Amino acid sequence: MSDKIYLTDGQVEKILYAIDSLDAKERQIVEEMLDRIRKDGIYETELERELGKLRSEYLISDIDFKNIEEAIFRNE
């Protein structure tokens, strides 16, 4: 299994800034997810599963799903 992904506070802010398509509720949900990644780290498969769950529950859009994933992997 690959290494865990960890984010710094600055990376979280940069990701949230880059994803301007989120409304207030979506932004809060994504912030909570990014904060968990910052604190505990996450494996790529877990990230895909978590984003997929948010998408399947209509908490984020397809575009947001793709933008979040791209922003996280650009920051590695």
mmCIF file of the N, C-alpha and C atoms, coordinates in Angstrom:
data_MODEL
# 
_entry.id   MODEL 
# 
loop_
_atom_site.group_PDB 
_atom_site.id 
_atom_site.type_symbol 
_atom_site.label_atom_id 
_atom_site.label_alt_id 
_atom_site.label_comp_id 
_atom_site.label_asym_id 
_atom_site.label_entity_id 
_atom_site.label_seq_id 
_atom_site.pdbx_PDB_ins_code 
_atom_site.Cartn_x 
_atom_site.Cartn_y 
_atom_site.Cartn_z 
_atom_site.occupancy 
_atom_site.B_iso_or_equiv 
_atom_site.pdbx_formal_charge 
_atom_site.auth_seq_id 
_atom_site.auth_comp_id 
_atom_site.auth_asym_id 
_atom_site.auth_atom_id 
_atom_site.pdbx_PDB_model_num 
ATOM 1   N N  . MET A 1 1  ? 0.849   -1.177 0.000   1.00 0.00 ? 1  MET A N  1 
ATOM 2   C CA . MET A 1 1  ? 0.000   0.000  0.000   1.00 0.00 ? 1  MET A CA 1 
ATOM 3   C C  . MET A 1 1  ? 0.896   1.242  0.000   1.00 0.00 ? 1  MET A C  1 
ATOM 4   N N  . SER A 1 2  ? 0.441   2.273  -0.652  1.00 0.00 ? 2  SER A N  1 
ATOM 5   C CA . SER A 1 2  ? 1.250   3.488  -0.755  1.00 0.00 ? 2  SER A CA 1 
ATOM 6   C C  . SER A 1 2  ? 1.249   4.259  0.566   1.00 0.00 ? 2  SER A C  1 
ATOM 7   N N  . ASP A 1 3  ? 2.101   5.259  0.615   1.00 0.00 ? 3  ASP A N  1 
ATOM 8   C CA . ASP A 1 3  ? 2.211   6.083  1.808   1.00 0.00 ? 3  ASP A CA 1 
ATOM 9   C C  . ASP A 1 3  ? 0.965   6.920  2.025   1.00 0.00 ? 3  ASP A C  1 
ATOM 10  N N  . LYS A 1 4  ? 0.775   7.300  3.260   1.00 0.00 ? 4  LYS A N  1 
ATOM 11  C CA . LYS A 1 4  ? -0.340  8.183  3.591   1.00 0.00 ? 4  LYS A CA 1 
ATOM 12  C C  . LYS A 1 4  ? -0.073  9.579  3.068   1.00 0.00 ? 4  LYS A C  1 
ATOM 13  N N  . ILE A 1 5  ? -1.148  10.252 2.741   1.00 0.00 ? 5  ILE A N  1 
ATOM 14  C CA . ILE A 1 5  ? -1.097  11.641 2.305   1.00 0.00 ? 5  ILE A CA 1 
ATOM 15  C C  . ILE A 1 5  ? -1.365  12.499 3.535   1.00 0.00 ? 5  ILE A C  1 
ATOM 16  N N  . TYR A 1 6  ? -0.498  13.480 3.768   1.00 0.00 ? 6  TYR A N  1 
ATOM 17  C CA . TYR A 1 6  ? -0.692  14.446 4.839   1.00 0.00 ? 6  TYR A CA 1 
ATOM 18  C C  . TYR A 1 6  ? -0.697  15.837 4.227   1.00 0.00 ? 6  TYR A C  1 
ATOM 19  N N  . LEU A 1 7  ? -1.449  16.728 4.816   1.00 0.00 ? 7  LEU A N  1 
ATOM 20  C CA . LEU A 1 7  ? -1.521  18.103 4.335   1.00 0.00 ? 7  LEU A CA 1 
ATOM 21  C C  . LEU A 1 7  ? -1.134  19.053 5.458   1.00 0.00 ? 7  LEU A C  1 
ATOM 22  N N  . THR A 1 8  ? -0.520  20.165 5.090   1.00 0.00 ? 8  THR A N  1 
ATOM 23  C CA . THR A 1 8  ? -0.222  21.217 6.060   1.00 0.00 ? 8  THR A CA 1 
ATOM 24  C C  . THR A 1 8  ? -1.406  22.183 6.107   1.00 0.00 ? 8  THR A C  1 
ATOM 25  N N  . ASP A 1 9  ? -1.409  23.064 7.102   1.00 0.00 ? 9  ASP A N  1 
ATOM 26  C CA . ASP A 1 9  ? -2.456  24.084 7.175   1.00 0.00 ? 9  ASP A CA 1 
ATOM 27  C C  . ASP A 1 9  ? -2.472  24.923 5.900   1.00 0.00 ? 9  ASP A C  1 
ATOM 28  N N  . GLY A 1 10 ? -1.273  25.283 5.434   1.00 0.00 ? 10 GLY A N  1 
ATOM 29  C CA . GLY A 1 10 ? -1.173  26.088 4.222   1.00 0.00 ? 10 GLY A CA 1 
ATOM 30  C C  . GLY A 1 10 ? -1.733  25.374 2.996   1.00 0.00 ? 10 GLY A C  1 
ATOM 31  N N  . GLN A 1 11 ? -1.480  24.079 2.889   1.00 0.00 ? 11 GLN A N  1 
ATOM 32  C CA . GLN A 1 11 ? -2.010  23.309 1.767   1.00 0.00 ? 11 GLN A CA 1 
ATOM 33  C C  . GLN A 1 11 ? -3.533  23.238 1.819   1.00 0.00 ? 11 GLN A C  1 
ATOM 34  N N  . VAL A 1 12 ? -4.078  23.066 3.029   1.00 0.00 ? 12 VAL A N  1 
ATOM 35  C CA . VAL A 1 12 ? -5.539  23.030 3.179   1.00 0.00 ? 12 VAL A CA 1 
ATOM 36  C C  . VAL A 1 12 ? -6.142  24.353 2.716   1.00 0.00 ? 12 VAL A C  1 
ATOM 37  N N  . GLU A 1 13 ? -5.558  25.459 3.159   1.00 0.00 ? 13 GLU A N  1 
ATOM 38  C CA . GLU A 1 13 ? -6.052  26.780 2.740   1.00 0.00 ? 13 GLU A CA 1 
ATOM 39  C C  . GLU A 1 13 ? -5.959  26.954 1.228   1.00 0.00 ? 13 GLU A C  1 
ATOM 40  N N  . LYS A 1 14 ? -4.848  26.525 0.663   1.00 0.00 ? 14 LYS A N  1 
ATOM 41  C CA . LYS A 1 14 ? -4.641  26.646 -0.779  1.00 0.00 ? 14 LYS A CA 1 
ATOM 42  C C  . LYS A 1 14 ? -5.674  25.816 -1.555  1.00 0.00 ? 14 LYS A C  1 
ATOM 43  N N  . ILE A 1 15 ? -5.948  24.619 -1.083  1.00 0.00 ? 15 ILE A N  1 
ATOM 44  C CA . ILE A 1 15 ? -6.934  23.752 -1.728  1.00 0.00 ? 15 ILE A CA 1 
ATOM 45  C C  . ILE A 1 15 ? -8.313  24.391 -1.664  1.00 0.00 ? 15 ILE A C  1 
ATOM 46  N N  . LEU A 1 16 ? -8.691  24.878 -0.488  1.00 0.00 ? 16 LEU A N  1 
ATOM 47  C CA . LEU A 1 16 ? -10.012 25.497 -0.335  1.00 0.00 ? 16 LEU A CA 1 
ATOM 48  C C  . LEU A 1 16 ? -10.139 26.752 -1.197  1.00 0.00 ? 16 LEU A C  1 
ATOM 49  N N  . TYR A 1 17 ? -9.064  27.494 -1.312  1.00 0.00 ? 17 TYR A N  1 
ATOM 50  C CA . TYR A 1 17 ? -9.074  28.696 -2.145  1.00 0.00 ? 17 TYR A CA 1 
ATOM 51  C C  . TYR A 1 17 ? -9.215  28.335 -3.620  1.00 0.00 ? 17 TYR A C  1 
ATOM 52  N N  . ALA A 1 18 ? -8.566  27.258 -4.024  1.00 0.00 ? 18 ALA A N  1 
ATOM 53  C CA . ALA A 1 18 ? -8.573  26.847 -5.432  1.00 0.00 ? 18 ALA A CA 1 
ATOM 54  C C  . ALA A 1 18 ? -9.932  26.294 -5.868  1.00 0.00 ? 18 ALA A C  1 
ATOM 55  N N  . ILE A 1 19 ? -10.707 25.800 -4.931  1.00 0.00 ? 19 ILE A N  1 
ATOM 56  C CA . ILE A 1 19 ? -12.003 25.193 -5.268  1.00 0.00 ? 19 ILE A CA 1 
ATOM 57  C C  . ILE A 1 19 ? -13.095 26.194 -4.923  1.00 0.00 ? 19 ILE A C  1 
ATOM 58  N N  . ASP A 1 20 ? -13.381 27.070 -5.880  1.00 0.00 ? 20 ASP A N  1 
ATOM 59  C CA . ASP A 1 20 ? -14.349 28.141 -5.633  1.00 0.00 ? 20 ASP A CA 1 
ATOM 60  C C  . ASP A 1 20 ? -15.787 27.749 -5.972  1.00 0.00 ? 20 ASP A C  1 
ATOM 61  N N  . SER A 1 21 ? -15.995 26.504 -6.393  1.00 0.00 ? 21 SER A N  1 
ATOM 62  C CA . SER A 1 21 ? -17.337 26.067 -6.758  1.00 0.00 ? 21 SER A CA 1 
ATOM 63  C C  . SER A 1 21 ? -18.146 25.563 -5.560  1.00 0.00 ? 21 SER A C  1 
ATOM 64  N N  . LEU A 1 22 ? -17.540 25.509 -4.393  1.00 0.00 ? 22 LEU A N  1 
ATOM 65  C CA . LEU A 1 22 ? -18.226 24.999 -3.203  1.00 0.00 ? 22 LEU A CA 1 
ATOM 66  C C  . LEU A 1 22 ? -19.111 26.068 -2.583  1.00 0.00 ? 22 LEU A C  1 
ATOM 67  N N  . ASP A 1 23 ? -20.339 25.662 -2.221  1.00 0.00 ? 23 ASP A N  1 
ATOM 68  C CA . ASP A 1 23 ? -21.169 26.589 -1.454  1.00 0.00 ? 23 ASP A CA 1 
ATOM 69  C C  . ASP A 1 23 ? -20.783 26.441 0.024   1.00 0.00 ? 23 ASP A C  1 
ATOM 70  N N  . ALA A 1 24 ? -21.412 27.188 0.900   1.00 0.00 ? 24 ALA A N  1 
ATOM 71  C CA . ALA A 1 24 ? -21.016 27.208 2.314   1.00 0.00 ? 24 ALA A CA 1 
ATOM 72  C C  . ALA A 1 24 ? -21.104 25.827 2.965   1.00 0.00 ? 24 ALA A C  1 
ATOM 73  N N  . LYS A 1 25 ? -22.176 25.089 2.704   1.00 0.00 ? 25 LYS A N  1 
ATOM 74  C CA . LYS A 1 25 ? -22.355 23.760 3.299   1.00 0.00 ? 25 LYS A CA 1 
ATOM 75  C C  . LYS A 1 25 ? -21.295 22.789 2.765   1.00 0.00 ? 25 LYS A C  1 
ATOM 76  N N  . GLU A 1 26 ? -21.080 22.804 1.450   1.00 0.00 ? 26 GLU A N  1 
ATOM 77  C CA . GLU A 1 26 ? -20.076 21.928 0.848   1.00 0.00 ? 26 GLU A CA 1 
ATOM 78  C C  . GLU A 1 26 ? -18.690 22.266 1.374   1.00 0.00 ? 26 GLU A C  1 
ATOM 79  N N  . ARG A 1 27 ? -18.396 23.562 1.485   1.00 0.00 ? 27 ARG A N  1 
ATOM 80  C CA . ARG A 1 27 ? -17.097 24.007 1.968   1.00 0.00 ? 27 ARG A CA 1 
ATOM 81  C C  . ARG A 1 27 ? -16.847 23.483 3.389   1.00 0.00 ? 27 ARG A C  1 
ATOM 82  N N  . GLN A 1 28 ? -17.859 23.536 4.237   1.00 0.00 ? 28 GLN A N  1 
ATOM 83  C CA . GLN A 1 28 ? -17.709 23.043 5.606   1.00 0.00 ? 28 GLN A CA 1 
ATOM 84  C C  . GLN A 1 28 ? -17.406 21.548 5.609   1.00 0.00 ? 28 GLN A C  1 
ATOM 85  N N  . ILE A 1 29 ? -18.112 20.774 4.800   1.00 0.00 ? 29 ILE A N  1 
ATOM 86  C CA . ILE A 1 29 ? -17.901 19.330 4.720   1.00 0.00 ? 29 ILE A CA 1 
ATOM 87  C C  . ILE A 1 29 ? -16.488 19.019 4.231   1.00 0.00 ? 29 ILE A C  1 
ATOM 88  N N  . VAL A 1 30 ? -16.059 19.731 3.198   1.00 0.00 ? 30 VAL A N  1 
ATOM 89  C CA . VAL A 1 30 ? -14.723 19.520 2.638   1.00 0.00 ? 30 VAL A CA 1 
ATOM 90  C C  . VAL A 1 30 ? -13.657 19.964 3.636   1.00 0.00 ? 30 VAL A C  1 
ATOM 91  N N  . GLU A 1 31 ? -13.869 21.071 4.326   1.00 0.00 ? 31 GLU A N  1 
ATOM 92  C CA . GLU A 1 31 ? -12.915 21.526 5.347   1.00 0.00 ? 31 GLU A CA 1 
ATOM 93  C C  . GLU A 1 31 ? -12.729 20.474 6.426   1.00 0.00 ? 31 GLU A C  1 
ATOM 94  N N  . GLU A 1 32 ? -13.828 19.859 6.861   1.00 0.00 ? 32 GLU A N  1 
ATOM 95  C CA . GLU A 1 32 ? -13.751 18.818 7.881   1.00 0.00 ? 32 GLU A CA 1 
ATOM 96  C C  . GLU A 1 32 ? -12.942 17.625 7.382   1.00 0.00 ? 32 GLU A C  1 
ATOM 97  N N  . MET A 1 33 ? -13.161 17.227 6.130   1.00 0.00 ? 33 MET A N  1 
ATOM 98  C CA . MET A 1 33 ? -12.417 16.118 5.553   1.00 0.00 ? 33 MET A CA 1 
ATOM 99  C C  . MET A 1 33 ? -10.932 16.465 5.456   1.00 0.00 ? 33 MET A C  1 
ATOM 100 N N  . LEU A 1 34 ? -10.623 17.671 4.953   1.00 0.00 ? 34 LEU A N  1 
ATOM 101 C CA . LEU A 1 34 ? -9.230  18.092 4.818   1.00 0.00 ? 34 LEU A CA 1 
ATOM 102 C C  . LEU A 1 34 ? -8.548  18.206 6.171   1.00 0.00 ? 34 LEU A C  1 
ATOM 103 N N  . ASP A 1 35 ? -9.285  18.628 7.189   1.00 0.00 ? 35 ASP A N  1 
ATOM 104 C CA . ASP A 1 35 ? -8.721  18.722 8.531   1.00 0.00 ? 35 ASP A CA 1 
ATOM 105 C C  . ASP A 1 35 ? -8.353  17.339 9.058   1.00 0.00 ? 35 ASP A C  1 
ATOM 106 N N  . ARG A 1 36 ? -9.215  16.350 8.790   1.00 0.00 ? 36 ARG A N  1 
ATOM 107 C CA . ARG A 1 36 ? -8.887  14.972 9.196   1.00 0.00 ? 36 ARG A CA 1 
ATOM 108 C C  . ARG A 1 36 ? -7.631  14.481 8.480   1.00 0.00 ? 36 ARG A C  1 
ATOM 109 N N  . ILE A 1 37 ? -7.502  14.829 7.196   1.00 0.00 ? 37 ILE A N  1 
ATOM 110 C CA . ILE A 1 37 ? -6.303  14.434 6.448   1.00 0.00 ? 37 ILE A CA 1 
ATOM 111 C C  . ILE A 1 37 ? -5.080  15.124 7.036   1.00 0.00 ? 37 ILE A C  1 
ATOM 112 N N  . ARG A 1 38 ? -5.221  16.388 7.398   1.00 0.00 ? 38 ARG A N  1 
ATOM 113 C CA . ARG A 1 38 ? -4.110  17.136 7.990   1.00 0.00 ? 38 ARG A CA 1 
ATOM 114 C C  . ARG A 1 38 ? -3.658  16.489 9.294   1.00 0.00 ? 38 ARG A C  1 
ATOM 115 N N  . LYS A 1 39 ? -4.607  16.086 10.111  1.00 0.00 ? 39 LYS A N  1 
ATOM 116 C CA . LYS A 1 39 ? -4.280  15.520 11.428  1.00 0.00 ? 39 LYS A CA 1 
ATOM 117 C C  . LYS A 1 39 ? -3.798  14.074 11.354  1.00 0.00 ? 39 LYS A C  1 
ATOM 118 N N  . ASP A 1 40 ? -4.519  13.241 10.607  1.00 0.00 ? 40 ASP A N  1 
ATOM 119 C CA . ASP A 1 40 ? -4.289  11.795 10.642  1.00 0.00 ? 40 ASP A CA 1 
ATOM 120 C C  . ASP A 1 40 ? -3.680  11.212 9.378   1.00 0.00 ? 40 ASP A C  1 
ATOM 121 N N  . GLY A 1 41 ? -3.716  11.953 8.286   1.00 0.00 ? 41 GLY A N  1 
ATOM 122 C CA . GLY A 1 41 ? -3.268  11.412 7.015   1.00 0.00 ? 41 GLY A CA 1 
ATOM 123 C C  . GLY A 1 41 ? -4.335  10.491 6.429   1.00 0.00 ? 41 GLY A C  1 
ATOM 124 N N  . ILE A 1 42 ? -4.174  10.151 5.155   1.00 0.00 ? 42 ILE A N  1 
ATOM 125 C CA . ILE A 1 42 ? -5.135  9.282  4.497   1.00 0.00 ? 42 ILE A CA 1 
ATOM 126 C C  . ILE A 1 42 ? -4.439  8.585  3.336   1.00 0.00 ? 42 ILE A C  1 
ATOM 127 N N  . TYR A 1 43 ? -4.774  7.335  3.124   1.00 0.00 ? 43 TYR A N  1 
ATOM 128 C CA . TYR A 1 43 ? -4.262  6.618  1.964   1.00 0.00 ? 43 TYR A CA 1 
ATOM 129 C C  . TYR A 1 43 ? -5.077  7.016  0.743   1.00 0.00 ? 43 TYR A C  1 
ATOM 130 N N  . GLU A 1 44 ? -4.465  6.911  -0.425  1.00 0.00 ? 44 GLU A N  1 
ATOM 131 C CA . GLU A 1 44 ? -5.143  7.309  -1.662  1.00 0.00 ? 44 GLU A CA 1 
ATOM 132 C C  . GLU A 1 44 ? -6.468  6.571  -1.841  1.00 0.00 ? 44 GLU A C  1 
ATOM 133 N N  . THR A 1 45 ? -6.491  5.273  -1.545  1.00 0.00 ? 45 THR A N  1 
ATOM 134 C CA . THR A 1 45 ? -7.736  4.508  -1.706  1.00 0.00 ? 45 THR A CA 1 
ATOM 135 C C  . THR A 1 45 ? -8.812  4.996  -0.735  1.00 0.00 ? 45 THR A C  1 
ATOM 136 N N  . GLU A 1 46 ? -8.400  5.362  0.478   1.00 0.00 ? 46 GLU A N  1 
ATOM 137 C CA . GLU A 1 46 ? -9.358  5.897  1.451   1.00 0.00 ? 46 GLU A CA 1 
ATOM 138 C C  . GLU A 1 46 ? -9.907  7.239  0.981   1.00 0.00 ? 46 GLU A C  1 
ATOM 139 N N  . LEU A 1 47 ? -9.031  8.067  0.404   1.00 0.00 ? 47 LEU A N  1 
ATOM 140 C CA . LEU A 1 47 ? -9.458  9.361  -0.101  1.00 0.00 ? 47 LEU A CA 1 
ATOM 141 C C  . LEU A 1 47 ? -10.489 9.183  -1.207  1.00 0.00 ? 47 LEU A C  1 
ATOM 142 N N  . GLU A 1 48 ? -10.210 8.295  -2.142  1.00 0.00 ? 48 GLU A N  1 
ATOM 143 C CA . GLU A 1 48 ? -11.153 8.051  -3.229  1.00 0.00 ? 48 GLU A CA 1 
ATOM 144 C C  . GLU A 1 48 ? -12.490 7.554  -2.691  1.00 0.00 ? 48 GLU A C  1 
ATOM 145 N N  . ARG A 1 49 ? -12.428 6.685  -1.694  1.00 0.00 ? 49 ARG A N  1 
ATOM 146 C CA . ARG A 1 49 ? -13.655 6.149  -1.091  1.00 0.00 ? 49 ARG A CA 1 
ATOM 147 C C  . ARG A 1 49 ? -14.431 7.262  -0.377  1.00 0.00 ? 49 ARG A C  1 
ATOM 148 N N  . GLU A 1 50 ? -13.727 8.108  0.362   1.00 0.00 ? 50 GLU A N  1 
ATOM 149 C CA . GLU A 1 50 ? -14.383 9.193  1.087   1.00 0.00 ? 50 GLU A CA 1 
ATOM 150 C C  . GLU A 1 50 ? -15.003 10.211 0.127   1.00 0.00 ? 50 GLU A C  1 
ATOM 151 N N  . LEU A 1 51 ? -14.263 10.593 -0.912  1.00 0.00 ? 51 LEU A N  1 
ATOM 152 C CA . LEU A 1 51 ? -14.818 11.513 -1.907  1.00 0.00 ? 51 LEU A CA 1 
ATOM 153 C C  . LEU A 1 51 ? -16.006 10.881 -2.623  1.00 0.00 ? 51 LEU A C  1 
ATOM 154 N N  . GLY A 1 52 ? -15.894 9.600  -2.923  1.00 0.00 ? 52 GLY A N  1 
ATOM 155 C CA . GLY A 1 52 ? -16.999 8.889  -3.565  1.00 0.00 ? 52 GLY A CA 1 
ATOM 156 C C  . GLY A 1 52 ? -18.247 8.871  -2.689  1.00 0.00 ? 52 GLY A C  1 
ATOM 157 N N  . LYS A 1 53 ? -18.046 8.692  -1.393  1.00 0.00 ? 53 LYS A N  1 
ATOM 158 C CA . LYS A 1 53 ? -19.181 8.702  -0.466  1.00 0.00 ? 53 LYS A CA 1 
ATOM 159 C C  . LYS A 1 53 ? -19.843 10.079 -0.440  1.00 0.00 ? 53 LYS A C  1 
ATOM 160 N N  . LEU A 1 54 ? -19.021 11.136 -0.365  1.00 0.00 ? 54 LEU A N  1 
ATOM 161 C CA . LEU A 1 54 ? -19.579 12.495 -0.372  1.00 0.00 ? 54 LEU A CA 1 
ATOM 162 C C  . LEU A 1 54 ? -20.350 12.740 -1.663  1.00 0.00 ? 54 LEU A C  1 
ATOM 163 N N  . ARG A 1 55 ? -19.814 12.243 -2.768  1.00 0.00 ? 55 ARG A N  1 
ATOM 164 C CA . ARG A 1 55 ? -20.478 12.434 -4.060  1.00 0.00 ? 55 ARG A CA 1 
ATOM 165 C C  . ARG A 1 55 ? -21.774 11.636 -4.115  1.00 0.00 ? 55 ARG A C  1 
ATOM 166 N N  . SER A 1 56 ? -21.752 10.393 -3.662  1.00 0.00 ? 56 SER A N  1 
ATOM 167 C CA . SER A 1 56 ? -22.948 9.546  -3.736  1.00 0.00 ? 56 SER A CA 1 
ATOM 168 C C  . SER A 1 56 ? -24.068 10.057 -2.836  1.00 0.00 ? 56 SER A C  1 
ATOM 169 N N  . GLU A 1 57 ? -23.700 10.795 -1.793  1.00 0.00 ? 57 GLU A N  1 
ATOM 170 C CA . GLU A 1 57 ? -24.698 11.386 -0.900  1.00 0.00 ? 57 GLU A CA 1 
ATOM 171 C C  . GLU A 1 57 ? -25.080 12.796 -1.349  1.00 0.00 ? 57 GLU A C  1 
ATOM 172 N N  . TYR A 1 58 ? -24.619 13.175 -2.542  1.00 0.00 ? 58 TYR A N  1 
ATOM 173 C CA . TYR A 1 58 ? -24.906 14.488 -3.145  1.00 0.00 ? 58 TYR A CA 1 
ATOM 174 C C  . TYR A 1 58 ? -24.434 15.647 -2.261  1.00 0.00 ? 58 TYR A C  1 
ATOM 175 N N  . LEU A 1 59 ? -23.351 15.414 -1.533  1.00 0.00 ? 59 LEU A N  1 
ATOM 176 C CA . LEU A 1 59 ? -22.793 16.469 -0.693  1.00 0.00 ? 59 LEU A CA 1 
ATOM 177 C C  . LEU A 1 59 ? -21.770 17.307 -1.455  1.00 0.00 ? 59 LEU A C  1 
ATOM 178 N N  . ILE A 1 60 ? -21.212 16.744 -2.534  1.00 0.00 ? 60 ILE A N  1 
ATOM 179 C CA . ILE A 1 60 ? -20.346 17.494 -3.442  1.00 0.00 ? 60 ILE A CA 1 
ATOM 180 C C  . ILE A 1 60 ? -20.708 17.082 -4.873  1.00 0.00 ? 60 ILE A C  1 
ATOM 181 N N  . SER A 1 61 ? -20.378 17.948 -5.825  1.00 0.00 ? 61 SER A N  1 
ATOM 182 C CA . SER A 1 61 ? -20.667 17.655 -7.233  1.00 0.00 ? 61 SER A CA 1 
ATOM 183 C C  . SER A 1 61 ? -19.529 16.856 -7.861  1.00 0.00 ? 61 SER A C  1 
ATOM 184 N N  . ASP A 1 62 ? -19.764 16.361 -9.074  1.00 0.00 ? 62 ASP A N  1 
ATOM 185 C CA . ASP A 1 62 ? -18.703 15.660 -9.810  1.00 0.00 ? 62 ASP A CA 1 
ATOM 186 C C  . ASP A 1 62 ? -17.507 16.573 -10.027 1.00 0.00 ? 62 ASP A C  1 
ATOM 187 N N  . ILE A 1 63 ? -17.782 17.816 -10.359 1.00 0.00 ? 63 ILE A N  1 
ATOM 188 C CA . ILE A 1 63 ? -16.705 18.785 -10.593 1.00 0.00 ? 63 ILE A CA 1 
ATOM 189 C C  . ILE A 1 63 ? -15.907 19.002 -9.310  1.00 0.00 ? 63 ILE A C  1 
ATOM 190 N N  . ASP A 1 64 ? -16.608 19.163 -8.185  1.00 0.00 ? 64 ASP A N  1 
ATOM 191 C CA . ASP A 1 64 ? -15.923 19.344 -6.904  1.00 0.00 ? 64 ASP A CA 1 
ATOM 192 C C  . ASP A 1 64 ? -15.067 18.119 -6.575  1.00 0.00 ? 64 ASP A C  1 
ATOM 193 N N  . PHE A 1 65 ? -15.608 16.922 -6.814  1.00 0.00 ? 65 PHE A N  1 
ATOM 194 C CA . PHE A 1 65 ? -14.888 15.672 -6.573  1.00 0.00 ? 65 PHE A CA 1 
ATOM 195 C C  . PHE A 1 65 ? -13.551 15.708 -7.312  1.00 0.00 ? 65 PHE A C  1 
ATOM 196 N N  . LYS A 1 66 ? -13.604 16.007 -8.591  1.00 0.00 ? 66 LYS A N  1 
ATOM 197 C CA . LYS A 1 66 ? -12.405 16.038 -9.427  1.00 0.00 ? 66 LYS A CA 1 
ATOM 198 C C  . LYS A 1 66 ? -11.453 17.153 -8.987  1.00 0.00 ? 66 LYS A C  1 
ATOM 199 N N  . ASN A 1 67 ? -11.983 18.331 -8.704  1.00 0.00 ? 67 ASN A N  1 
ATOM 200 C CA . ASN A 1 67 ? -11.146 19.458 -8.286  1.00 0.00 ? 67 ASN A CA 1 
ATOM 201 C C  . ASN A 1 67 ? -10.440 19.193 -6.958  1.00 0.00 ? 67 ASN A C  1 
ATOM 202 N N  . ILE A 1 68 ? -11.139 18.599 -6.015  1.00 0.00 ? 68 ILE A N  1 
ATOM 203 C CA . ILE A 1 68 ? -10.546 18.289 -4.714  1.00 0.00 ? 68 ILE A CA 1 
ATOM 204 C C  . ILE A 1 68 ? -9.422  17.276 -4.886  1.00 0.00 ? 68 ILE A C  1 
ATOM 205 N N  . GLU A 1 69 ? -9.704  16.227 -5.629  1.00 0.00 ? 69 GLU A N  1 
ATOM 206 C CA . GLU A 1 69 ? -8.698  15.189 -5.857  1.00 0.00 ? 69 GLU A CA 1 
ATOM 207 C C  . GLU A 1 69 ? -7.456  15.772 -6.547  1.00 0.00 ? 69 GLU A C  1 
ATOM 208 N N  . GLU A 1 70 ? -7.659  16.561 -7.584  1.00 0.00 ? 70 GLU A N  1 
ATOM 209 C CA . GLU A 1 70 ? -6.531  17.172 -8.296  1.00 0.00 ? 70 GLU A CA 1 
ATOM 210 C C  . GLU A 1 70 ? -5.747  18.116 -7.384  1.00 0.00 ? 70 GLU A C  1 
ATOM 211 N N  . ALA A 1 71 ? -6.451  18.906 -6.583  1.00 0.00 ? 71 ALA A N  1 
ATOM 212 C CA . ALA A 1 71 ? -5.777  19.853 -5.687  1.00 0.00 ? 71 ALA A CA 1 
ATOM 213 C C  . ALA A 1 71 ? -4.940  19.131 -4.639  1.00 0.00 ? 71 ALA A C  1 
ATOM 214 N N  . ILE A 1 72 ? -5.436  18.039 -4.115  1.00 0.00 ? 72 ILE A N  1 
ATOM 215 C CA . ILE A 1 72 ? -4.686  17.286 -3.106  1.00 0.00 ? 72 ILE A CA 1 
ATOM 216 C C  . ILE A 1 72 ? -3.438  16.671 -3.722  1.00 0.00 ? 72 ILE A C  1 
ATOM 217 N N  . PHE A 1 73 ? -3.573  16.069 -4.883  1.00 0.00 ? 73 PHE A N  1 
ATOM 218 C CA . PHE A 1 73 ? -2.418  15.398 -5.477  1.00 0.00 ? 73 PHE A CA 1 
ATOM 219 C C  . PHE A 1 73 ? -1.413  16.375 -6.068  1.00 0.00 ? 73 PHE A C  1 
ATOM 220 N N  . ARG A 1 74 ? -1.838  17.584 -6.394  1.00 0.00 ? 74 ARG A N  1 
ATOM 221 C CA . ARG A 1 74 ? -0.891  18.628 -6.827  1.00 0.00 ? 74 ARG A CA 1 
ATOM 222 C C  . ARG A 1 74 ? -0.026  19.079 -5.657  1.00 0.00 ? 74 ARG A C  1 
ATOM 223 N N  . ASN A 1 75 ? -0.559  18.936 -4.446  1.00 0.00 ? 75 ASN A N  1 
ATOM 224 C CA . ASN A 1 75 ? 0.133   19.416 -3.247  1.00 0.00 ? 75 ASN A CA 1 
ATOM 225 C C  . ASN A 1 75 ? 1.083   18.376 -2.639  1.00 0.00 ? 75 ASN A C  1 
ATOM 226 N N  . GLU A 1 76 ? 1.090   17.163 -3.158  1.00 0.00 ? 76 GLU A N  1 
ATOM 227 C CA . GLU A 1 76 ? 1.958   16.121 -2.577  1.00 0.00 ? 76 GLU A CA 1 
ATOM 228 C C  . GLU A 1 76 ? 3.413   16.473 -2.779  1.00 0.00 ? 76 GLU A C  1 
# 
